[in-house]
Tab-separated table of C-alpha atoms in Angstrom:
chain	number	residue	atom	x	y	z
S	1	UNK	CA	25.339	20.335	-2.091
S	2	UNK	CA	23.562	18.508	0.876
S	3	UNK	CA	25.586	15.831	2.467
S	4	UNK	CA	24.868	11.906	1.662
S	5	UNK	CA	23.546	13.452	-2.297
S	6	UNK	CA	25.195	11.181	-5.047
S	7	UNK	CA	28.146	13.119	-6.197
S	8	UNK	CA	28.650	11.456	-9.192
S	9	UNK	CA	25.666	13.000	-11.525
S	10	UNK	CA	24.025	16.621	-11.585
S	11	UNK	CA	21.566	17.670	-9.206
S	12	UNK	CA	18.268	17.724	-9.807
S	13	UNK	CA	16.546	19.419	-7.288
S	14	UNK	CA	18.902	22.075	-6.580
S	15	UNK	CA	18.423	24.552	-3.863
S	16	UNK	CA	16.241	21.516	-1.538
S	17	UNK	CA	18.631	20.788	1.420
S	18	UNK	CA	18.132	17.297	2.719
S	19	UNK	CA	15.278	17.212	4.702
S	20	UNK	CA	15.772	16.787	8.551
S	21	UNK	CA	14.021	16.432	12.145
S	22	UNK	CA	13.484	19.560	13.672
S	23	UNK	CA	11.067	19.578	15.858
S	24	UNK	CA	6.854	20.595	16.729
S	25	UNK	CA	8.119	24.115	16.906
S	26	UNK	CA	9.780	24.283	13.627
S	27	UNK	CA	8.189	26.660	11.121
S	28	UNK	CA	10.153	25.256	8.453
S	29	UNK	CA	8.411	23.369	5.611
S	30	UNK	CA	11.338	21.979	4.399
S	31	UNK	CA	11.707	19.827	7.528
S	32	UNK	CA	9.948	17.283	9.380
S	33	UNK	CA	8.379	18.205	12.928
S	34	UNK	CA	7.251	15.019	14.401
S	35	UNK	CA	9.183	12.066	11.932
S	36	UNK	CA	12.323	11.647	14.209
S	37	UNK	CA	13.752	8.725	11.824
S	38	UNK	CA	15.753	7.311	14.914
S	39	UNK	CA	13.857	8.024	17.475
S	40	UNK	CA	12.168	4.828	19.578
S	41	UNK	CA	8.655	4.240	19.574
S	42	UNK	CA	7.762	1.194	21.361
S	43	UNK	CA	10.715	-0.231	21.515
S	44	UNK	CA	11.365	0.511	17.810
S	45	UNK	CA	12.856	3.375	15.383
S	46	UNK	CA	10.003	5.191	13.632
S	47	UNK	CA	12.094	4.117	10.236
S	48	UNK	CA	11.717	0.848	11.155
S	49	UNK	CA	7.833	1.174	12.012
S	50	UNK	CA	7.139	2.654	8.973
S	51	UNK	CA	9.621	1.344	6.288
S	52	UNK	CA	8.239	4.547	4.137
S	53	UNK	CA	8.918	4.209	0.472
S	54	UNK	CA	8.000	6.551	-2.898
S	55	UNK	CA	5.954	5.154	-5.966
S	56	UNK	CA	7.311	5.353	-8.954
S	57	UNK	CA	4.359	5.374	-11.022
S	58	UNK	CA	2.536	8.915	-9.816
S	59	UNK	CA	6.132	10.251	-8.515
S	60	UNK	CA	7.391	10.162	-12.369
S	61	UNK	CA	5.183	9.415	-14.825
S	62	UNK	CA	2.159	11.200	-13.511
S	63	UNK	CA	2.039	14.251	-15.327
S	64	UNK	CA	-1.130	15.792	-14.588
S	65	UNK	CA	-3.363	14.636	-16.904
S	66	UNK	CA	-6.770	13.365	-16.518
S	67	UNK	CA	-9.826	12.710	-18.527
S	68	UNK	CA	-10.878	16.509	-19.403
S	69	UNK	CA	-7.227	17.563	-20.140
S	70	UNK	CA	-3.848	16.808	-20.712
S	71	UNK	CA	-0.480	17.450	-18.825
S	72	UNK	CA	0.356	20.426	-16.773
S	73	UNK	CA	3.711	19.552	-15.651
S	74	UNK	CA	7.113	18.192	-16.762
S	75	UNK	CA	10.620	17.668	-14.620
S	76	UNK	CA	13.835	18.918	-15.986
S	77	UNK	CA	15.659	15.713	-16.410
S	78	UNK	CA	12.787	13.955	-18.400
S	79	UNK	CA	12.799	15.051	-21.964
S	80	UNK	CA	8.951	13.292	-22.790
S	81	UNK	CA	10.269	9.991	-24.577
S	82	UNK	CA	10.643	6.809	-24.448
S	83	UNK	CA	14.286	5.580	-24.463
S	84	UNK	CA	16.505	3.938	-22.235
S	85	UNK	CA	18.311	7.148	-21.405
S	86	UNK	CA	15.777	9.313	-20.283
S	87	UNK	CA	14.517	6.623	-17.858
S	88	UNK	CA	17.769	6.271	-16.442
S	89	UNK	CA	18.165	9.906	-15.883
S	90	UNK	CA	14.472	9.597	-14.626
S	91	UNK	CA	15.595	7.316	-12.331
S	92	UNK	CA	19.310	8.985	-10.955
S	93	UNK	CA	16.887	12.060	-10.421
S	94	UNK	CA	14.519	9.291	-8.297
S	95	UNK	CA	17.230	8.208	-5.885
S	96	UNK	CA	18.422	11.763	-5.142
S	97	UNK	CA	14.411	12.457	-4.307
S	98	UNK	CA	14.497	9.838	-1.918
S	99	UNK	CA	17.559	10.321	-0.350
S	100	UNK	CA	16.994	14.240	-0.026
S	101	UNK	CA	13.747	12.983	1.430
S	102	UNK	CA	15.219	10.685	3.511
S	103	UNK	CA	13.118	8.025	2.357
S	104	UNK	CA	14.941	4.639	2.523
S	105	UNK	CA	12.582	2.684	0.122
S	106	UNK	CA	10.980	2.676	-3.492
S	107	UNK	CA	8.318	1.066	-5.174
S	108	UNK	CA	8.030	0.494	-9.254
S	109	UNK	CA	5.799	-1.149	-11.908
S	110	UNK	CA	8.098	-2.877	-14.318
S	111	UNK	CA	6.457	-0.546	-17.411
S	112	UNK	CA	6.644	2.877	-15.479
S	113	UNK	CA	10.364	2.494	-15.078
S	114	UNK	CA	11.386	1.045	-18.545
S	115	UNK	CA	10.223	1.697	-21.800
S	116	UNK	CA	8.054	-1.055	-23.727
S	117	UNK	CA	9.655	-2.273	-26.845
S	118	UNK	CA	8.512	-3.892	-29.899
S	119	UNK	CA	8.291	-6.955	-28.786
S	120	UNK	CA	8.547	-9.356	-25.435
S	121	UNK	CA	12.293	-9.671	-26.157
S	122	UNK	CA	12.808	-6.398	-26.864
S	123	UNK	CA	11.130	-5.475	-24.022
S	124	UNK	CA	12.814	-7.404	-21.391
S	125	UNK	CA	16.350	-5.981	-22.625
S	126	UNK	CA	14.851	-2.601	-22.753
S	127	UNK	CA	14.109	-3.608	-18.651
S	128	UNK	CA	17.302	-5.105	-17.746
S	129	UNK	CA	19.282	-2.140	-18.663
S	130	UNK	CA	17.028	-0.188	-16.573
S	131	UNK	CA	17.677	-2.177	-13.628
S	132	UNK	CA	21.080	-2.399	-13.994
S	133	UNK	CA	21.103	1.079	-13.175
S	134	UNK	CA	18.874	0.676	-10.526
S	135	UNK	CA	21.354	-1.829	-8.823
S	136	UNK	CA	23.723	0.332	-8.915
S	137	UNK	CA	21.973	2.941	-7.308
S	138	UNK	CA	21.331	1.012	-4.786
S	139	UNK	CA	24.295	-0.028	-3.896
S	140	UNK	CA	25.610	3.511	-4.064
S	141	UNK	CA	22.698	4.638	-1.637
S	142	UNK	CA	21.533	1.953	0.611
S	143	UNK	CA	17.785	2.468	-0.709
S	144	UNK	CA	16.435	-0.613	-1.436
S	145	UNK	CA	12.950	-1.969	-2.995
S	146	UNK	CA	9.688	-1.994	-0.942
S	147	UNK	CA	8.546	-4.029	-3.664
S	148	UNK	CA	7.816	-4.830	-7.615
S	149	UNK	CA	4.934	-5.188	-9.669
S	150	UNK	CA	3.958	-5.581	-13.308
S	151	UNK	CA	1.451	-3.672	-15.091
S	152	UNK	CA	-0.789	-5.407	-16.393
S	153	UNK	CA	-3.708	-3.093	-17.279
S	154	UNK	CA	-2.474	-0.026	-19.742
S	155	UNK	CA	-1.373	-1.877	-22.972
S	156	UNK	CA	-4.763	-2.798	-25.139
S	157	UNK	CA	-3.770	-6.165	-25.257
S	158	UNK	CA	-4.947	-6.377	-21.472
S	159	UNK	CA	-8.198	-4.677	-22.128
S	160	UNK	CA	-10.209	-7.772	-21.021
S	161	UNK	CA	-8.101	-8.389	-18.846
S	162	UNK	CA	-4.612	-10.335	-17.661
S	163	UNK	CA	-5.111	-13.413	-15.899
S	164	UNK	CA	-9.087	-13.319	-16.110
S	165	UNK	CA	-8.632	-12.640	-19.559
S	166	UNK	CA	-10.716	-15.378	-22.327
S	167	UNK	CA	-8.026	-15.021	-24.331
S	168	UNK	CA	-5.366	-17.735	-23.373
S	169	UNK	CA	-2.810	-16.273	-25.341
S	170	UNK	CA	-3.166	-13.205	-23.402
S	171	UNK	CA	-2.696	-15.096	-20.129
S	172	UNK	CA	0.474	-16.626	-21.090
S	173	UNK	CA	1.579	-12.840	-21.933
S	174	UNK	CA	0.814	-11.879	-18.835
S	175	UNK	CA	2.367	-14.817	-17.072
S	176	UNK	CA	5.599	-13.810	-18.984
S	177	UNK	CA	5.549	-10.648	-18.303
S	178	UNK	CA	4.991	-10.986	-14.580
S	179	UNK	CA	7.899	-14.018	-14.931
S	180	UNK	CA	10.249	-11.090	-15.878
S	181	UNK	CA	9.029	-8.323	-12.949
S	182	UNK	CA	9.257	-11.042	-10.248
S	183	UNK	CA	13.103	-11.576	-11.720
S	184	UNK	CA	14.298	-8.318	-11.262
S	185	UNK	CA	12.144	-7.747	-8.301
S	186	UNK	CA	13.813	-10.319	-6.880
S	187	UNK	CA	17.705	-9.282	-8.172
S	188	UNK	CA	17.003	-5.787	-6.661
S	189	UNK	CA	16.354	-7.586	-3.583
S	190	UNK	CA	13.098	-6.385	-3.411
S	191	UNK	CA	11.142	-7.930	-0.109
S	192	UNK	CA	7.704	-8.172	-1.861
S	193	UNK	CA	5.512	-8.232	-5.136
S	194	UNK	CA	2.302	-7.155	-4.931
S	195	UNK	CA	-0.370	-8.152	-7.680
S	196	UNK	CA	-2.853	-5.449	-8.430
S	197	UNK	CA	-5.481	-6.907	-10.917
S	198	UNK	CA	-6.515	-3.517	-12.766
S	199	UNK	CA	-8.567	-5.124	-15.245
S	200	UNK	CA	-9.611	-8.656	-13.457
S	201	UNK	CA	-13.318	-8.179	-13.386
S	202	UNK	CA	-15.581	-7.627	-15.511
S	203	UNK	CA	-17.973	-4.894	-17.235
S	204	UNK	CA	-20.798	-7.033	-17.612
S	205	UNK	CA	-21.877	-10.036	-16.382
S	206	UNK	CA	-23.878	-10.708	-19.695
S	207	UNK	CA	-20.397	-12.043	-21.796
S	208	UNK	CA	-18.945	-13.285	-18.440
S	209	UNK	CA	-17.925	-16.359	-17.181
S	210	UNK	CA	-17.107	-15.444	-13.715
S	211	UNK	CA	-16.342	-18.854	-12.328
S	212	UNK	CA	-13.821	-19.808	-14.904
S	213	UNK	CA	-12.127	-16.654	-15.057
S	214	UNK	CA	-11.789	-16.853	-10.905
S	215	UNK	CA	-10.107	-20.128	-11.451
S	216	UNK	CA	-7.456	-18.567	-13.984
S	217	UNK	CA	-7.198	-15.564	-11.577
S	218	UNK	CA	-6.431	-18.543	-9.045
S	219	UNK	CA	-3.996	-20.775	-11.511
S	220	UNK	CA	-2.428	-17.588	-12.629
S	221	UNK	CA	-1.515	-16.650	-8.401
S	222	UNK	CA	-0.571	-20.372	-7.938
S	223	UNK	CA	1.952	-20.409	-10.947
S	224	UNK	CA	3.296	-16.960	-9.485
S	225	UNK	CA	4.126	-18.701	-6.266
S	226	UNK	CA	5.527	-21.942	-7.328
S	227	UNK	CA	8.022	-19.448	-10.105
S	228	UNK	CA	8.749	-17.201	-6.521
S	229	UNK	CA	9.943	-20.495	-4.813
S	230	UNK	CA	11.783	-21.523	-8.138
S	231	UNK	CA	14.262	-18.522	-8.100
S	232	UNK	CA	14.663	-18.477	-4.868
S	233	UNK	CA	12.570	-15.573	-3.952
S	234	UNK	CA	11.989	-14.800	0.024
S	235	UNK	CA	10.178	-11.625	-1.058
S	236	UNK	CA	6.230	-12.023	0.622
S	237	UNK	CA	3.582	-12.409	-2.302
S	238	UNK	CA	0.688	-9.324	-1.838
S	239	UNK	CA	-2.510	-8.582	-3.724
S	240	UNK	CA	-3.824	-5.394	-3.668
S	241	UNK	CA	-7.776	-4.586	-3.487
S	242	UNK	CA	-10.088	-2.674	-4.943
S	243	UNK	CA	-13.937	-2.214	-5.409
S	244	UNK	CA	-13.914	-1.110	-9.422
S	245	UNK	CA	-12.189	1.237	-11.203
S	246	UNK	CA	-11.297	0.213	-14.668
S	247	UNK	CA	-13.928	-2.410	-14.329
S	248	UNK	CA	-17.002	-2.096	-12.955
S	249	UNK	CA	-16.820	-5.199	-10.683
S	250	UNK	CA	-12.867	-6.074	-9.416
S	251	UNK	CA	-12.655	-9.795	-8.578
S	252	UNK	CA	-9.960	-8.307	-5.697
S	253	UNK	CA	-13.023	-6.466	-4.599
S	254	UNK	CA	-12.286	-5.232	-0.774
S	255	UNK	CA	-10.316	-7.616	1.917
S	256	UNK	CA	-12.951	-9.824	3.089
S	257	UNK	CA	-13.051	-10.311	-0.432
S	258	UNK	CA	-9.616	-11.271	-1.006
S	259	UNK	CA	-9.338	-13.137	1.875
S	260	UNK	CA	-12.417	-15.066	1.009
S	261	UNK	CA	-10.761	-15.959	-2.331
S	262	UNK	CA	-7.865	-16.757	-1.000
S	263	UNK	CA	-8.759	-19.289	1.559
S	264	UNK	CA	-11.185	-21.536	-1.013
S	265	UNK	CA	-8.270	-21.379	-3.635
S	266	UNK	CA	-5.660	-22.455	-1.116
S	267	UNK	CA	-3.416	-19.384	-1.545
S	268	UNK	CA	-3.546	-17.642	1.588
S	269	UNK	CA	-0.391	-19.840	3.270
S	270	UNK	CA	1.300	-17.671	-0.336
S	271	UNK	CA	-0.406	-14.354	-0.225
S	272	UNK	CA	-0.900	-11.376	2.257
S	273	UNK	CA	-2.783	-8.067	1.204
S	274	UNK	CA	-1.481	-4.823	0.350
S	275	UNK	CA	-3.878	-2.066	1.704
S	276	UNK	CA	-4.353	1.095	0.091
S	277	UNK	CA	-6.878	3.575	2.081
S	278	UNK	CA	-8.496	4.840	-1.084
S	279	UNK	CA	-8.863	1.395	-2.167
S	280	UNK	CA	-10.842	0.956	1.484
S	281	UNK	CA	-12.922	4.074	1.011
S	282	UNK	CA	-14.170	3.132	-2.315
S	283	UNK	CA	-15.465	0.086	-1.604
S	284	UNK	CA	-17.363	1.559	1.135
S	285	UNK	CA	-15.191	0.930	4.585
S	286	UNK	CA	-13.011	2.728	6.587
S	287	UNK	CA	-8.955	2.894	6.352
S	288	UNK	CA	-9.292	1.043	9.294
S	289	UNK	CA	-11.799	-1.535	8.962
S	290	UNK	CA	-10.080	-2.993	5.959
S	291	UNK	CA	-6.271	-2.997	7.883
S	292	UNK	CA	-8.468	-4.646	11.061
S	293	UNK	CA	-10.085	-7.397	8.953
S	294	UNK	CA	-6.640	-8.200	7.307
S	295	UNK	CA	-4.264	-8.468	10.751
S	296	UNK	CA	-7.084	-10.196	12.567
S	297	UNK	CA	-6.487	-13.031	9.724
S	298	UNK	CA	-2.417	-12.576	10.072
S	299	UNK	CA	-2.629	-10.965	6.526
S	300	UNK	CA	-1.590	-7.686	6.662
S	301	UNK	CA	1.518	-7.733	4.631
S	302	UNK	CA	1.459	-3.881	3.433
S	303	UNK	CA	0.104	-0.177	3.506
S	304	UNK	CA	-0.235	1.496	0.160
S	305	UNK	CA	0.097	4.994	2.103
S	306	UNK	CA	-2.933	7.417	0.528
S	307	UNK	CA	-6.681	8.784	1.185
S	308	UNK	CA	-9.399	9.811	-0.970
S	309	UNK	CA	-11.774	12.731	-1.581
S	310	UNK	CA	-15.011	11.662	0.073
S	311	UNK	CA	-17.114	14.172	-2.526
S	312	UNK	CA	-15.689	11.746	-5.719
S	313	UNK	CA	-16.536	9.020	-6.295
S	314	UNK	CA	-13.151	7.730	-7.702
S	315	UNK	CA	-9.145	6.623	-6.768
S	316	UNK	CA	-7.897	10.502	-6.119
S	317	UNK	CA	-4.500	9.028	-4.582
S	318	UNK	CA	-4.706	11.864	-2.595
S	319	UNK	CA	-1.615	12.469	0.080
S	320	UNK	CA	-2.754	11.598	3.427
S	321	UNK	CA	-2.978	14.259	6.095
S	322	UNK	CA	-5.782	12.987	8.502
S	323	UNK	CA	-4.309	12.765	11.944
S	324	UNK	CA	-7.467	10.794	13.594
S	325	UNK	CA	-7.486	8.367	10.977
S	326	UNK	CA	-3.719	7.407	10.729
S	327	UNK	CA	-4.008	7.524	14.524
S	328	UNK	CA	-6.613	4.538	14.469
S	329	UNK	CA	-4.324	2.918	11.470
S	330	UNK	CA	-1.262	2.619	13.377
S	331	UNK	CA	-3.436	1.408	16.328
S	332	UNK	CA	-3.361	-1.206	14.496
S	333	UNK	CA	-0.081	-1.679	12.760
S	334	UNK	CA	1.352	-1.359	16.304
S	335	UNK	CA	-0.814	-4.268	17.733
S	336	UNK	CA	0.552	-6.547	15.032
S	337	UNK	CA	3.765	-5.057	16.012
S	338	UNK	CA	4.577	-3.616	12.702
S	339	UNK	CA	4.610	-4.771	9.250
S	340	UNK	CA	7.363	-7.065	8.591
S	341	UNK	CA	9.011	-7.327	5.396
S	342	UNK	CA	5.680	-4.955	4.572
S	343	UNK	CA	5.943	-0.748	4.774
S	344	UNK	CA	3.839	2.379	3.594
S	345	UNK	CA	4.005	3.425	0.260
S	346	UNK	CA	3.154	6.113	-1.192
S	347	UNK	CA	1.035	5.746	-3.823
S	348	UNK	CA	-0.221	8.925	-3.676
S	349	UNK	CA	-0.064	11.539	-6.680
S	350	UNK	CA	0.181	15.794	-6.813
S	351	UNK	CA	-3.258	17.530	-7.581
S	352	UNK	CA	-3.177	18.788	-11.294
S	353	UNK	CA	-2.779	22.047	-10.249
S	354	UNK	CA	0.483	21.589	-8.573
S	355	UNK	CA	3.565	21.797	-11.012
S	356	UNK	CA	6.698	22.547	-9.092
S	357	UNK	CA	9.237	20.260	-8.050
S	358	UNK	CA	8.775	21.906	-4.179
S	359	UNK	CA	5.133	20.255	-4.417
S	360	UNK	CA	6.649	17.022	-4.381
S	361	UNK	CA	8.299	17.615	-1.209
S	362	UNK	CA	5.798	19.328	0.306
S	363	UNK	CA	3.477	16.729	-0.327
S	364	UNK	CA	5.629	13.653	0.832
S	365	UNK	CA	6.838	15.621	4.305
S	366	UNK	CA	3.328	16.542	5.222
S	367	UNK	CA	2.026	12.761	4.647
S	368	UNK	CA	5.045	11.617	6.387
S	369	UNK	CA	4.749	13.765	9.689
S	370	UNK	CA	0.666	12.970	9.789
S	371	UNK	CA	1.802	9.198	9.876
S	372	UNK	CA	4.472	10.311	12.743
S	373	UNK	CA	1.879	11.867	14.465
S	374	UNK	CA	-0.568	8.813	14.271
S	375	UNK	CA	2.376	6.897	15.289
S	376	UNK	CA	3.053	9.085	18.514
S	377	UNK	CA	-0.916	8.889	19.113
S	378	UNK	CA	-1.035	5.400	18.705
S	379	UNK	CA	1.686	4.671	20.741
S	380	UNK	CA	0.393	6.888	24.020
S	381	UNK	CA	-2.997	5.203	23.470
S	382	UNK	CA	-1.264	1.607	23.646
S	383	UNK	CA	0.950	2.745	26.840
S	384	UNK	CA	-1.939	4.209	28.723
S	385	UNK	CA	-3.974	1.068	27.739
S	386	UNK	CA	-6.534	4.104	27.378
S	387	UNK	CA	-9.229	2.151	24.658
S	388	UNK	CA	-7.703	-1.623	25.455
S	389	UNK	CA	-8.991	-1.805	28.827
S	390	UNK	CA	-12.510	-0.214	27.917
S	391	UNK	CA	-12.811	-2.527	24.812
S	392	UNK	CA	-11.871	-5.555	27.351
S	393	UNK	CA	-14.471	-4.653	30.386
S	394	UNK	CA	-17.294	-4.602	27.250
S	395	UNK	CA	-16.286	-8.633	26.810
S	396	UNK	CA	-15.379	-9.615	30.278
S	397	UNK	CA	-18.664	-11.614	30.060
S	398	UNK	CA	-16.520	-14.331	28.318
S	399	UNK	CA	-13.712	-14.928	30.529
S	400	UNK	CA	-15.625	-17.019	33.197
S	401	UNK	CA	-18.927	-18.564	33.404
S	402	UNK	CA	-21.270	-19.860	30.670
S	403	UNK	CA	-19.367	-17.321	28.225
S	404	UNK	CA	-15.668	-18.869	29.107
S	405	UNK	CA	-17.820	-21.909	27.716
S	406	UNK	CA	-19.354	-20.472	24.588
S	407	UNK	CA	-15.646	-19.257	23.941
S	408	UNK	CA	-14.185	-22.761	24.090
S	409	UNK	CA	-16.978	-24.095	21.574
S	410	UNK	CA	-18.076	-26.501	24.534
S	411	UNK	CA	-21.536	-24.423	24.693
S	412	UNK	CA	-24.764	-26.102	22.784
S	413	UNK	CA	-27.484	-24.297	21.904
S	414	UNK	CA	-29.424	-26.904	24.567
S	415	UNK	CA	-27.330	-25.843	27.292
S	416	UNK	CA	-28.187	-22.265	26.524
S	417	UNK	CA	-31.586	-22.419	26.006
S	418	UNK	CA	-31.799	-24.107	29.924
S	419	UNK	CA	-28.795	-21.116	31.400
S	420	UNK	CA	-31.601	-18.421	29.661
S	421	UNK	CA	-34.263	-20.068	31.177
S	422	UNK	CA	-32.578	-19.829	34.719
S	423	UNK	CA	-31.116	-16.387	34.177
S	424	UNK	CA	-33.917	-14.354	32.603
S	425	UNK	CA	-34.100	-11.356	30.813
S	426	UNK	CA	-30.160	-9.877	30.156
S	427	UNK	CA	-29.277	-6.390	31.379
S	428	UNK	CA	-29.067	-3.637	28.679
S	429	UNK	CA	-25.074	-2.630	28.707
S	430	UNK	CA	-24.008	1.345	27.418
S	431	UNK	CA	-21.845	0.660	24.594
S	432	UNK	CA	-20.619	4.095	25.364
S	433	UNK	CA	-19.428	4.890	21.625
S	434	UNK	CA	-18.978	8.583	22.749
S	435	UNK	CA	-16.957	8.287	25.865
S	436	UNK	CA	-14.132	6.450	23.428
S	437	UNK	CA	-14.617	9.297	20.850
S	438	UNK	CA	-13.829	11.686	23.495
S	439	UNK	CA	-10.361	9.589	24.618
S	440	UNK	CA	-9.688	9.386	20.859
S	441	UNK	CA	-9.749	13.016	20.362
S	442	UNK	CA	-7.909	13.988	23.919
S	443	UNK	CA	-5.238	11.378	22.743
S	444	UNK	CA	-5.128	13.065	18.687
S	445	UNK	CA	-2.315	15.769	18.291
């Protein structure tokens, strides 16, 4: 058995080793070739730059099925139902995935990792025996929880919705039910809790009230950060965008979005955003526009760690493997000098077509080395100051002069016109978009 697996239950995956550094040369898939957990980047571990953790959700309880067919695949330890004891064995087989992975974090939704009972009650006792194997797990491991969430978009009765919902009876549900997930969030020492508002929008404008179901969406967040500050929770609060998909229109649309919302409700002192790049994609940006926007308004809490197919037109959750573009992402995780409490997630899911408990590691090293290798980009772009010092001679016009003045707000529109009228006509500046495409793609191995 590979060293640091828990002893004290079967093995799951037998015959996968834990999975270790070894190197670009390595022609061993079992193995990472450029995620050196320990090594320093920047001053920092790559662990500790990328505080990687596996999702539940996909990892588990994804079976394969989508809307033209059913499941394809099924693990050993989960027998297909719904009792306590096959999610705790669905769990035990979790931690040993992670720690054979060498992954140091998880995420969960409170209804993928516990069964839902008949009733509220019912339910939460069905959850807290759950966790209490969960806490024990992680005190026998050291893993601990990215963060916790509660779904609140499969069961009917959310089917217009949680908070947004014109129901008030199913908005106190929902505030109950997120009451409970922030709980045992917060016993499991969880350092976030991320709202993703699967069914806050709408379908059609036509039965909508928009405004007043913004306002609950905003009464709902506020009530979820007075409860965090009740228990004691130091967790950070995250939302989680996206353009559409189960609605047609998501309130948490894209990050300017969210941002937007959150400064006119007051929230954003409470709430940072949880990127995912399919989420980005969708709503027509780049991975790295979105994660831009959100540190250049200190609100880049978190990384939900994926990519899309740009042919479909929907959330793939694909695992991502594009070098260039985690290159420009951690260009700028590293200039906000990581994530804090935040890390990168995997929500990310195998292709229907892939069945075999291998694909799972497969999957998760290949993402995880692409994001080391973006890292290692990043980093040598930073050092040589190879884009920083070409972005900065394109502004330099505002350090002295009468743009040092239109940068301290002392400039009027007076005072321009008469500098113009002096000056004349401006010189037409290269903006020399190729010549940084080129450095980009010396600089991505």
């Amino acid at each position: 058995r590979s060293a640091g697996i828990m002893a004290s239950h079967e093995e799951f995956f037998q015959g996968i080793p834990a999975i270790k550094y070894e190197g670009a040369q390595s022609k061993n898939l079992l193995a990472y070739r450029y995620y050196n957990a320990e090594e320093v980047i920047l001053g920092k571990p790559m662990k500790d730059w990328f505080r990687f953790a596996v999702c539940y959700w996909h990892t588990w309880r994804g079976m394969g099925s989508d809307p033209f067919g059913g499941p394809t695949r099924r693990w050993n330890f989960d027998d297909g139902t719904e009792s306590v004891g096959n999610a705790i064995r669905r769990l035990r087989a979790h931690f040993e995935f992670l720690q054979k992975l060498g992954v140091g974090f998880y995420c969960f939704h409170d209804r993928d990792i516990a069964p839902e009972g008949m009733d509220l009650a019912e339910t939460n006792k069905l959850l807290d025996q759950v966790i209490d194997e969960a806490e024990k797990l992680q005190k026998a491991t050291g893993i601990k929880l990215l963060w916790g969430t509660a779904n609140l978009f499969s069961h009917p009765r959310y089917m217009n919705g949680a908070s947004t919902n014109p129901d008030a009876h199913v908005f106190a549900y929902a505030a109950a039910q997120v009451k409970k997930a922030m709980e045992v969030t917060h016993r499991l020492g969880g350092e976030n809790y991320v709202f993703w508002g699967g069914r806050e929008g709408y379908m059609s404008l036509l039965n909508t009230d928009m405004k007043a179901e913004l306002s609950h969406f905003a009464k709902f967040l506020k009530m979820a950060a007075a409860y965090k500050k009740e228990i004691g929770f130091q967790g950070q609060l995250l939302i989680e965008p996206k353009p559409l998909e189960p609605t047609k229109h998501q309130y948490d649309f894209d990050a300017g979005n969210v941002i937007g919302f959150l400064r006119t409700y007051g929230l954003d002192k409470d709430y940072k955003l949880n990127l995912e790049a399919n989420h980005c994609t969708l709503a027509g940006h780049s991975f790295e526009h979105e994660l831009t926007l959100a540190s250049d308004s200190n609100l880049l809490g978190s990384i939900d760690a994926n990519t899309g197919d740009t042919l479909l037109g929907w959330d793939t959750d694909q695992f991502n493997t594009d070098v260039k573009s985690l290159t420009l992402a951690m260009l700028v995780v590293v200039k906000q000098q990581g994530l804090g409490s935040g890390g990168f997630n995997f929500d990310a899911k195998l292709r229907r077509e892939s069945t075999e408990p291998e694909d799972l590691f497969y999957a998760h090293i290949g993402s995880i080395d692409a994001f080391a290798r973006g890292l290692r980009n990043a980093a040598r772009l930073t050092e040589d100051r190879a884009l920083d010092s070409l972005v900065e001679e394109r502004y330099k016009s505002y350090k002295d002069g009468i743009g040092a003045r239109i940068e301290s707000g002392e400039a009027t529109f007076a005072e321009l016109e008469k500098w113009v009228l002096q000056q004349g006509e401006p010189q037409q500046r290269s903006a020399r978009q190729e010549k940084f495409e080129m450095i980009l793609n010396n600089y991505t191995l």
